[in-house]
XYZ file of C-alpha atoms in Angstrom:
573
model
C 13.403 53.829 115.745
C 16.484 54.807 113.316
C 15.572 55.838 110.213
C 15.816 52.955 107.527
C 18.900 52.888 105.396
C 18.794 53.782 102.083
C 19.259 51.182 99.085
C 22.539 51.198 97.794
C 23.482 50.561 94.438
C 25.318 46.973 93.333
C 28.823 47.550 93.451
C 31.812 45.797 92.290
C 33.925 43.619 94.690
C 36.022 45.482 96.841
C 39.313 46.357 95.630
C 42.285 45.668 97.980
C 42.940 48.952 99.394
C 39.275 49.467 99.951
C 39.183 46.614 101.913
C 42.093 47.213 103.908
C 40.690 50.701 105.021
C 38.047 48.165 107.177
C 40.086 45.952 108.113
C 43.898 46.702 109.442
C 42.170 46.545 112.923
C 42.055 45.083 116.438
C 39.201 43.620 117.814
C 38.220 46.486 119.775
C 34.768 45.940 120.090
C 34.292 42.552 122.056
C 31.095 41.179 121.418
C 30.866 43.946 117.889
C 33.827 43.310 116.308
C 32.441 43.548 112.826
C 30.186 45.907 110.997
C 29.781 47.525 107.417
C 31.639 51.170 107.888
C 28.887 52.342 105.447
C 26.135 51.177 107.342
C 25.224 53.668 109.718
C 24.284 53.207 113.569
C 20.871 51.627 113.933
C 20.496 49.972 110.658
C 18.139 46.999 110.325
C 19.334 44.228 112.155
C 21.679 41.316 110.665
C 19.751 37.754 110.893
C 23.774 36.437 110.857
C 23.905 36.977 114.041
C 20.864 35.478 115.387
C 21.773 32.150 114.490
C 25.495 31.857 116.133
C 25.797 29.211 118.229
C 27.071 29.427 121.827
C 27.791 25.908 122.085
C 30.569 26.709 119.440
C 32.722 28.944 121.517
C 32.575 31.846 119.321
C 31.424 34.580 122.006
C 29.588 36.755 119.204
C 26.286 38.037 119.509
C 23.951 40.391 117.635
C 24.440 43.882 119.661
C 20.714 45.259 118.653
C 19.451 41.713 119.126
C 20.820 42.421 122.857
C 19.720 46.112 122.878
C 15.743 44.800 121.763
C 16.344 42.082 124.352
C 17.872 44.146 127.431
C 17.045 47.623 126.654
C 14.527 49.933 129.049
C 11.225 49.593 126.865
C 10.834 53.613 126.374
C 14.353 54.513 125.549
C 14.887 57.063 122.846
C 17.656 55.548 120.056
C 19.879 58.433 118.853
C 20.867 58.177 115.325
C 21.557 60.065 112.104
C 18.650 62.755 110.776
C 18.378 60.686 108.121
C 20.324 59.189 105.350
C 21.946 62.780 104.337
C 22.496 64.111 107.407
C 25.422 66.410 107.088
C 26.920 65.263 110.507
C 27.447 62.326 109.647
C 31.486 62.254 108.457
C 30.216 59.751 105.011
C 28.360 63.094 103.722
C 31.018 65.717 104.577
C 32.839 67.509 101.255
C 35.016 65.750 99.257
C 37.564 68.890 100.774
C 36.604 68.073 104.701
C 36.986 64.196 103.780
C 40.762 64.675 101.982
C 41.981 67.308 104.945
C 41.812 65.187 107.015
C 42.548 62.087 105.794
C 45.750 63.880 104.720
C 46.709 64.460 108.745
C 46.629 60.367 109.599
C 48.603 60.350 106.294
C 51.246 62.777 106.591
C 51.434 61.203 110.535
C 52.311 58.189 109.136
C 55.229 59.460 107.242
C 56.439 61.021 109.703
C 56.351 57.395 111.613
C 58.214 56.136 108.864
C 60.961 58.882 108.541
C 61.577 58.292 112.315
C 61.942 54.703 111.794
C 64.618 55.262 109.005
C 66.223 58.316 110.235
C 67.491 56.323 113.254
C 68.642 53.176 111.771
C 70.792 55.455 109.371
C 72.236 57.628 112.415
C 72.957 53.994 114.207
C 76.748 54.517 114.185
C 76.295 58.513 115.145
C 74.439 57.147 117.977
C 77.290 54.987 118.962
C 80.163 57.445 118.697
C 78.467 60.293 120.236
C 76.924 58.195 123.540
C 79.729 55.371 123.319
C 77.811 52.647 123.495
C 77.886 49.061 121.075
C 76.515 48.439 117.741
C 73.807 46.074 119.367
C 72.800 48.691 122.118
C 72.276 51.622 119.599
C 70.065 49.190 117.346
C 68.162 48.665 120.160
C 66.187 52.189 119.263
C 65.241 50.455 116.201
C 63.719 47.353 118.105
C 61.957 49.009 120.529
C 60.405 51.577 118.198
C 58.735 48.457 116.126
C 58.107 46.269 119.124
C 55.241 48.759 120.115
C 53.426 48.918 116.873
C 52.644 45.714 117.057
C 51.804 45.551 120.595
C 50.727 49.156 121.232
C 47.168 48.965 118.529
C 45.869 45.924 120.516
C 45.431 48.850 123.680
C 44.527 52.059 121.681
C 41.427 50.842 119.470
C 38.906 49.933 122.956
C 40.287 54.176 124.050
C 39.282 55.238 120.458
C 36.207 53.528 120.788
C 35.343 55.433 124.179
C 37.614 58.855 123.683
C 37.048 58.861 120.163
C 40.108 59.057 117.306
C 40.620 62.763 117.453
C 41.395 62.883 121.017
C 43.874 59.830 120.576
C 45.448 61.463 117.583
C 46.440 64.811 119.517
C 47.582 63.094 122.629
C 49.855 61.067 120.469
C 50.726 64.020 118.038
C 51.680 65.649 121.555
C 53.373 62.833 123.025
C 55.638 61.419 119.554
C 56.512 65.362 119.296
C 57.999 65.636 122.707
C 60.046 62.658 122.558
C 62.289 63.796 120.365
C 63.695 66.609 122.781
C 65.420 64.114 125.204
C 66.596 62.099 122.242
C 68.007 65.098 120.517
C 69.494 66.520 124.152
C 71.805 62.908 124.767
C 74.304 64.847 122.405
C 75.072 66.901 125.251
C 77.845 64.068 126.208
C 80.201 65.601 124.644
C 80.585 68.337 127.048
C 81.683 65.652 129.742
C 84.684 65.918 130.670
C 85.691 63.845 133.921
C 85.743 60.613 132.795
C 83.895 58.655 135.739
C 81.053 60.534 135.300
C 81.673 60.182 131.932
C 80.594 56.673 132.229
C 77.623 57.582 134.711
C 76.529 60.344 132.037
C 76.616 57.796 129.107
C 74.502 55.499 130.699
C 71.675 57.807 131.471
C 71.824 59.379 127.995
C 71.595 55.729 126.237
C 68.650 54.879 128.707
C 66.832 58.020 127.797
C 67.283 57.767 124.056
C 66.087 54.007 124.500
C 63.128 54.629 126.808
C 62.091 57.520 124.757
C 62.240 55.852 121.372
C 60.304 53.083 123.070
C 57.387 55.799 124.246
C 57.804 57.255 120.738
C 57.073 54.342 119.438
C 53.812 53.643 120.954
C 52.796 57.252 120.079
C 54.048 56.629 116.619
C 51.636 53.595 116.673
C 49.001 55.422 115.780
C 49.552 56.644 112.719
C 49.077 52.781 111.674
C 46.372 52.015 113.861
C 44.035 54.356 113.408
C 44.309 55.814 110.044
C 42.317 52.469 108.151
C 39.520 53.232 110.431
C 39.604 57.293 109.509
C 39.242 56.457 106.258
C 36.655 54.055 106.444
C 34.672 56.768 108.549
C 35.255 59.246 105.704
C 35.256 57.633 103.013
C 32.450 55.044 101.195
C 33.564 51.622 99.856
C 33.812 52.971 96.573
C 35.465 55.864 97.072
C 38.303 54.451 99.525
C 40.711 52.992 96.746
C 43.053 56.149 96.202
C 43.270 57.210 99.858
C 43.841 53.644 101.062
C 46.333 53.008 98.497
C 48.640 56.564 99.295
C 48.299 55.206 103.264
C 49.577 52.024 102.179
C 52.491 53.164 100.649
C 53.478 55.668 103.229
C 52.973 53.041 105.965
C 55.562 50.421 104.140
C 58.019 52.432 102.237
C 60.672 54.205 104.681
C 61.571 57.799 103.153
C 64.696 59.278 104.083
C 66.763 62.365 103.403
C 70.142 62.311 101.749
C 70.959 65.175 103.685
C 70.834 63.381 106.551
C 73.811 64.611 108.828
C 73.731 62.478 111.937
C 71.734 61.441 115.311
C 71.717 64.433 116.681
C 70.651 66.431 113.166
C 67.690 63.776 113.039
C 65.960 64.582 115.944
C 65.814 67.902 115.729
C 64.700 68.028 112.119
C 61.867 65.848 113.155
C 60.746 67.895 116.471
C 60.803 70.456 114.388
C 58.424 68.649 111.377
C 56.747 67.228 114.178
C 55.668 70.262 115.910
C 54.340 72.209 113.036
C 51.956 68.908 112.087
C 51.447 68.785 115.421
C 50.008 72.108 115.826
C 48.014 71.914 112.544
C 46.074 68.757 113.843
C 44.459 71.415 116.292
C 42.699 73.269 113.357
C 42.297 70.721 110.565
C 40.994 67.701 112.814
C 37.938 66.868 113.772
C 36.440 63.686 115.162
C 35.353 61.067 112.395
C 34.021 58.231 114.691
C 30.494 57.454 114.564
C 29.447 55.683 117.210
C 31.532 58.676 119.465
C 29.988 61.611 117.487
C 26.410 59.607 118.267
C 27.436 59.598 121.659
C 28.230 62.920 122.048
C 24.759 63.963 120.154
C 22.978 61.685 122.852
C 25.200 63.258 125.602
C 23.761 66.682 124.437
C 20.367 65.950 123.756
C 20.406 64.701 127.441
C 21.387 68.015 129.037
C 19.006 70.172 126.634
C 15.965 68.152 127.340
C 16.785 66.538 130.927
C 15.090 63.548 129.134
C 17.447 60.880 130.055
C 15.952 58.261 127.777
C 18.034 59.080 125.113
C 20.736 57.225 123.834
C 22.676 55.800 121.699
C 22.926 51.803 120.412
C 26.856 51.722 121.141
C 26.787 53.656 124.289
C 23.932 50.699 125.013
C 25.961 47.850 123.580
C 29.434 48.987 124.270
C 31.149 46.412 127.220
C 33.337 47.920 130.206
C 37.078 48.802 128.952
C 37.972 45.756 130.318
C 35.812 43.879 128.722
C 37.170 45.395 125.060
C 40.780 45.004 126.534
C 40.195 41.571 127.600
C 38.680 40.688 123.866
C 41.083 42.910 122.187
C 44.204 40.786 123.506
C 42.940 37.259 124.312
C 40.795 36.354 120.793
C 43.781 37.133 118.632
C 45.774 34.736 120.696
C 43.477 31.699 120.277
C 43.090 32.179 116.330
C 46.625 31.938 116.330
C 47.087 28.661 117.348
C 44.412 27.108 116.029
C 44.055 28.441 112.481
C 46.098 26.591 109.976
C 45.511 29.575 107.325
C 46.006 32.500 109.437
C 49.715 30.645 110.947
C 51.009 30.229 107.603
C 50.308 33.396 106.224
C 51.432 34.967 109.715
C 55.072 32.755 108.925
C 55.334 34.376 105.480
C 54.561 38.055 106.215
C 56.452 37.977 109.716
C 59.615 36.735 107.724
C 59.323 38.364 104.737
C 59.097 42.085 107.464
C 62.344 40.947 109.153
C 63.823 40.606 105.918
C 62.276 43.997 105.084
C 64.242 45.240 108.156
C 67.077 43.359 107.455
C 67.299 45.827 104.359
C 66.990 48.472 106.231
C 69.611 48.053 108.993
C 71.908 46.812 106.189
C 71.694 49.531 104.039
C 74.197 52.137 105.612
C 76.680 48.871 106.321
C 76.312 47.183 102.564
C 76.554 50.792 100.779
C 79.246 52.236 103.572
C 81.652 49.535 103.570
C 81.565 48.262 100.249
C 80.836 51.769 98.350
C 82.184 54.201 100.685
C 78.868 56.030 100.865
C 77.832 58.525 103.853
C 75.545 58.862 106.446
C 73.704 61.395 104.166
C 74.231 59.287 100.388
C 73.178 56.240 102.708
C 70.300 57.949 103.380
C 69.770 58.591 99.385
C 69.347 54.898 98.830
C 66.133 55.001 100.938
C 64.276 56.363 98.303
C 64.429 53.202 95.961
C 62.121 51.760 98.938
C 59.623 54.041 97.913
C 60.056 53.727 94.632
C 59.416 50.042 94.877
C 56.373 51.017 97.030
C 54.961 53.086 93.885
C 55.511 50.207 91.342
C 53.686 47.542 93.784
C 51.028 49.953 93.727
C 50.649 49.895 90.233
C 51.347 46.495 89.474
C 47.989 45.986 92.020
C 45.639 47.405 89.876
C 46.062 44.991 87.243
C 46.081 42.361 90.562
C 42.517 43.583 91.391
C 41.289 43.195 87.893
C 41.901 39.209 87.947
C 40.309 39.365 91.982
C 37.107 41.113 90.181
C 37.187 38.600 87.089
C 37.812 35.454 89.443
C 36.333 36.222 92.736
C 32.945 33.940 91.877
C 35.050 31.139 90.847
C 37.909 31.439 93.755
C 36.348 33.298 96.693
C 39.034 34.201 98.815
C 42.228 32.750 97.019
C 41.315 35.347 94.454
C 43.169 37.605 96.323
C 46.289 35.708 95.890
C 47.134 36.814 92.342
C 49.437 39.709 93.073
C 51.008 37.486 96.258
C 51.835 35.235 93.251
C 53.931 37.888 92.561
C 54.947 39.175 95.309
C 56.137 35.499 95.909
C 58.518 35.760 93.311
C 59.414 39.321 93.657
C 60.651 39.378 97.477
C 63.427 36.621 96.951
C 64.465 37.877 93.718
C 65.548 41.383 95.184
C 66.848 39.540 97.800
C 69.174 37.749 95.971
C 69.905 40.638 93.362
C 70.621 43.252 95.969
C 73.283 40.512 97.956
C 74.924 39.272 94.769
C 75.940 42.551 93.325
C 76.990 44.046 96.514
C 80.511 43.570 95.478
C 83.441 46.572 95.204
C 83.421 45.380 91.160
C 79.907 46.138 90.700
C 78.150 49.507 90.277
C 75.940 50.678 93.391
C 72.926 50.945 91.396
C 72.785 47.292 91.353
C 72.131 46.664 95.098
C 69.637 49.329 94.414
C 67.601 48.080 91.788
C 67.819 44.291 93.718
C 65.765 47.176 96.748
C 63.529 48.088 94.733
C 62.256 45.063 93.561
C 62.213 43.337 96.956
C 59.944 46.728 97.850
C 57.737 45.999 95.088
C 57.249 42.374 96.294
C 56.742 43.474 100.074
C 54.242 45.818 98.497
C 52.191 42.779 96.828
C 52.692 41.074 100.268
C 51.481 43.426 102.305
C 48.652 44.303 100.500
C 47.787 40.459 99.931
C 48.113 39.753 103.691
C 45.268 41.986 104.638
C 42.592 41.072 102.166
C 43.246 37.620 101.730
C 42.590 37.235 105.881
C 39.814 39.826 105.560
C 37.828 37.939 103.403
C 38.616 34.192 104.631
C 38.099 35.153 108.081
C 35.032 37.554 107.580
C 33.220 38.581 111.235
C 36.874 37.412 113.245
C 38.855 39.653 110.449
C 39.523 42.509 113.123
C 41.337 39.601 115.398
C 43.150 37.538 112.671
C 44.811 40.533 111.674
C 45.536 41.879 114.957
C 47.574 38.371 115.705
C 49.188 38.889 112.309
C 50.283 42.530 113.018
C 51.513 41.407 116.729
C 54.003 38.064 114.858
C 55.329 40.506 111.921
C 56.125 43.468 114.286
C 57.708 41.385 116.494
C 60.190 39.991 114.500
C 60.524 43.043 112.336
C 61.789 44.008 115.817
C 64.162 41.148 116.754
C 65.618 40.884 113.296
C 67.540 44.142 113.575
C 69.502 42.662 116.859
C 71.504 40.354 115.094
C 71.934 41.707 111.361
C 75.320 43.402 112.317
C 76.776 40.102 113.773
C 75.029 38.081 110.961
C 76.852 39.734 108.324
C 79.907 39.897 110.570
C 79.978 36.500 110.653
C 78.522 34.866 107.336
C 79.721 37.878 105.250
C 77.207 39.760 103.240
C 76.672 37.520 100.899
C 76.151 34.727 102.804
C 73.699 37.028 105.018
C 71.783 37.890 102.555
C 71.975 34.106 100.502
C 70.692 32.909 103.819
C 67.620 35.351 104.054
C 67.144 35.232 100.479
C 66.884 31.367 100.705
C 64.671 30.955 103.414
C 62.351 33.702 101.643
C 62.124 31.527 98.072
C 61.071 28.514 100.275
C 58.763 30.666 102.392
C 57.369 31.875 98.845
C 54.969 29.081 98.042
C 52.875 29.857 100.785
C 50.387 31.647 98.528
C 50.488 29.167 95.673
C 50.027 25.919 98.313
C 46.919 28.387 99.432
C 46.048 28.788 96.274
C 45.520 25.216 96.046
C 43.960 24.121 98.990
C 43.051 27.278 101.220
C 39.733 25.999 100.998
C 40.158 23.057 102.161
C 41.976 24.233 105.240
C 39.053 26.758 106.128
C 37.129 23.921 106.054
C 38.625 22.692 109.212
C 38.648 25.794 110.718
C 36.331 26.201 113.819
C 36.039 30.050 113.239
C 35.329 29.257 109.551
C 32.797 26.612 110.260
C 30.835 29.038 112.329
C 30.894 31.757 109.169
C 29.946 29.030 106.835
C 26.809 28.668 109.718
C 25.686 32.002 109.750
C 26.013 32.773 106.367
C 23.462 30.226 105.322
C 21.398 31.428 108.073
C 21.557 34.747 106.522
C 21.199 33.769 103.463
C 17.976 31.811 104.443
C 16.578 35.107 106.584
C 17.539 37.943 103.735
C 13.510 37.951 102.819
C 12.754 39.569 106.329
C 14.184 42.100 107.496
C 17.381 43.124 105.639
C 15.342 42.276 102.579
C 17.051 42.300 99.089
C 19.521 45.524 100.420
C 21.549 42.703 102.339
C 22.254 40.193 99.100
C 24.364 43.138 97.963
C 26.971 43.798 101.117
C 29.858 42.208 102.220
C 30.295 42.446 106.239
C 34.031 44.228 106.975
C 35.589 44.496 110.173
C 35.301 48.089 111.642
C 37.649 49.878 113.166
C 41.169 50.834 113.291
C 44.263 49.743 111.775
């Protein structure tokens, strides 16, 4: 039998980065798709799980229910050597914890200096391979379309290859990309122009197809980082880490010494491959369930005792069965749950508009200010520094969640989307407006920062809010979020150049920052009667079930230690 878990002391609620560390996931797990990160393998068993109903079409069951039910009567359960068991990544050194959480982090820059650096080198791309505006912006689309698309494939292989393993391969894979990219310059030594045309094709094929793969490696650094830190890191702790993550993961940094296409890609091959090389001695594996595995695995071959094993090597399904889960739950919640579609709406426009901003930026500030590629890229940095005051402003957010969260439940959350709300259109509208030849460029700017502190709040707001409304099915609400938002952060780019073309910039931009103001009372209408809508939920109606049940069972086993925990989603992204 594992060793009993240790109390834990009361704790506050959750603030908002702490929660998203356990819950930017896909539903990896099939039948486990939820789980406390702090609660280590073998715990005492939840009573929530006991009393699901099948009837109700919610395929969850209790895994160690299963394992008591199905398991060979003398096997050996693997687990931690106790509650301080230095293995275990929750009890490594604050040093160990912040090394590596600083590799997922600094991956995900990278991710986000790749997505910028192209859409500024956009028109290098299209004088140096000859190729249209919409063909060349198609790198941008491609790169996004895969992180929405890409996570709902990599948790189930991080579940059985563990995260390290998916980190390097990806590491590997987003470094090498960049070398074809970076080689389609060599047009320009063409000279005979039918092959010319031949040449050029190939070239803008290659730079596509590889910023597609690039993107899916790139993926990762999104997917998998929440779950690092929730294997590092305890509730309590996760705030700071989370917070830095979020930040790098939304704002797009750029350099203003940004020269061009070809100048992009090899600066970031050559960032790349140093981080990439680094991962080898700084990262180690953080997964529990695999490192369990693995001790299981060894303790195996030592003894030839083949008894021994570990409860998710039991419970885990086939990879199709995880695949199968990981793609087809998310789907159903998304047509059937009022709460989860409108909040999907809001973020998903509210990222095209984000990406809007971005593809607009060289063509607002170059034609209108005379700004290049490289000052262009200067501008970038008010997206961060949007990013940074959202982060702020969120602390005082969480404050009113703490005070209100007995009163409110989940629409406590909504307090900084309030906010946010406001903030998104009003950047909107300041950063069209004064994007005039009579008006200084730092007004544009400041209208980017402020939409970036908005997106901040939204972003932020998105993944609690769902985490705690939709509880156990968390992992797969936010999945079918993630999928919506990336895919029209994708499709949004395709059109901005004719959109603007067309309408003008102003009337772009009026259009996008209209439709964002109405979009904006999403939070306040949830505000109002999210609760009522959860009601009718089927998914919420089976939470409401076994939370009584659990409620009514905390005198067994989980005794008094379960009153004070909040189930998250585990896992990764």
């Amino acid at each position: 039998m594992a060793p009993a878990r240790p109390a834990t002391p009361p704790a506050a609620p959750p603030s908002r980065a702490s929660t998203i560390s356990t819950l930017c996931a896909t539903p990896s797990r099939g039948p486990r798709e939820m789980g406390d990160p702090d609660r280590e393998p073998g715990a005492a068993k939840s009573e929530l799980a006991k009393t699901a109903s099948r009837r109700s079409g919610m395929d969850v069951v209790d895994p160690e229910e299963k394992a008591e039910e199905e398991a060979p009567p003398d096997v050996i359960w693997v687990d931690w050597d106790g509650p301080d068991d230095p293995a275990n990544p929750l009890n490594w050194s604050k040093r160990r914890k912040w090394l590596i959480s600083s590799v997922g982090i600094l991956f995900c820059s990278l991710v986000s200096l790749s997505v910028s650096g192209y859409s500024i080198s956009v028109s290098s791309v299209q004088s140096e391979l000859s190729c249209s505006k919409e063909v060349a912006v198609l790198g941008v689309t491609l790169f996004t379309l895969t992180f929405g698309a890409a996570p709902l494939i990599l948790a189930p292989l991080s579940e059985v290859y563990g995260r390290s393993f998916i980190y390097l391969v990806s590491a590997i894979g987003f470094t090498i990309w960049f070398i074809p990219q970076g080689l389609a310059t060599n047009i320009e030594t063409v000279l005979v122009t039918r092959l010319t045309v031949l040449w050029t094709a190939f070239w803008v094929c290659c730079v596509l197809v590889t910023r597609f793969l690039s993107g899916i490696c790139g993926s990762t650094a999104v997917s998998l980082v929440g779950g690092t830190l929730a294997d590092v890191f305890r509730g309590h702790e996760r705030g700071t880490p989370m917070a830095l993550f979020s930040r790098d993961a939304l704002s797009l940094p750029s350099s203003p010494l940004i020269k061009g296409f070809r100048y992009v890609n090899w600066v970031l091959l050559a960032m790349s491959g140093a981080f990439t090389i680094s991962m080898f001695f700084i990262l180690d594996e953080t997964r529990a369930s695999v490192l369990l595995s693995r001790k299981a695995a060894k303790l195996r071959e030592e003894t030839g005792d083949e008894r021994h094993m570990s409860r998710d090597d039991f419970e885990r399904g086939s990879l199709s069965e995880m695949m199968k889960t990981s793609l087809g739950r998310p789907l159903k919640m998304l047509c059937r749950e009022p709460v989860l579609i409108a909040f999907t709406a809001w973020i998903s426009f509210t990222w095209g508009v984000l990406y809007l901003c971005l593809v607009s930026i060289p063509l607002v500030f170059g034609r209108i200010y005379g700004f290049s590629t490289g000052e262009s890229g200067l501008v970038y940095i008010t997206q961060t520094i949007g990013s940074t005051i959202g982060l702020v402003f969120d602390l005082y957010c969480n404050r009113l969640y703490i005070k209100n969260v007995a009163k409110r439940g989940p629409e406590a959350r909504l307090y900084s989307a309030f906010g946010g709300g406001v903030l998104v259109p009003l950047g909107s509208f300041i950063y069209v407006f004064t994007s005039y030849p009579e008006c200084h460029w730092s007004g544009p700017a400041i209208g980017v920062v402020i939409l970036y502190t908005g997106m901040y709040l939204v972003y932020l707001t998105t993944f609690s809010y769902l985490a705690d409304s939709y509880s156990l099915y968390a992992s797969s609400a936010l999945s079918a979020m993630s999928f919506v938002r990336n895919l029209v952060g994708a499709i949004f780019p395709l059109f901005t150049t004719q959109m603007y073309d067309g309408l003008g910039i102003q009337g772009a931009g009026g259009l996008t920052a209209g439709i964002a103001t109405l979009l904006s009372v999403t939070p306040f209408v949830l505000f109002r009667y999210g609760s009522a809508l959860r009601a009718r939920s089927p998914f919420a109606r089976e939470l409401a079930r076994r939370e009584g049940a659990g409620r009514a069972n905390q005198g067994g086993e989980r005794g008094t230690e379960g009153a004070n925990e909040k189930k998250h989603a585990e896992g990764d992204v």
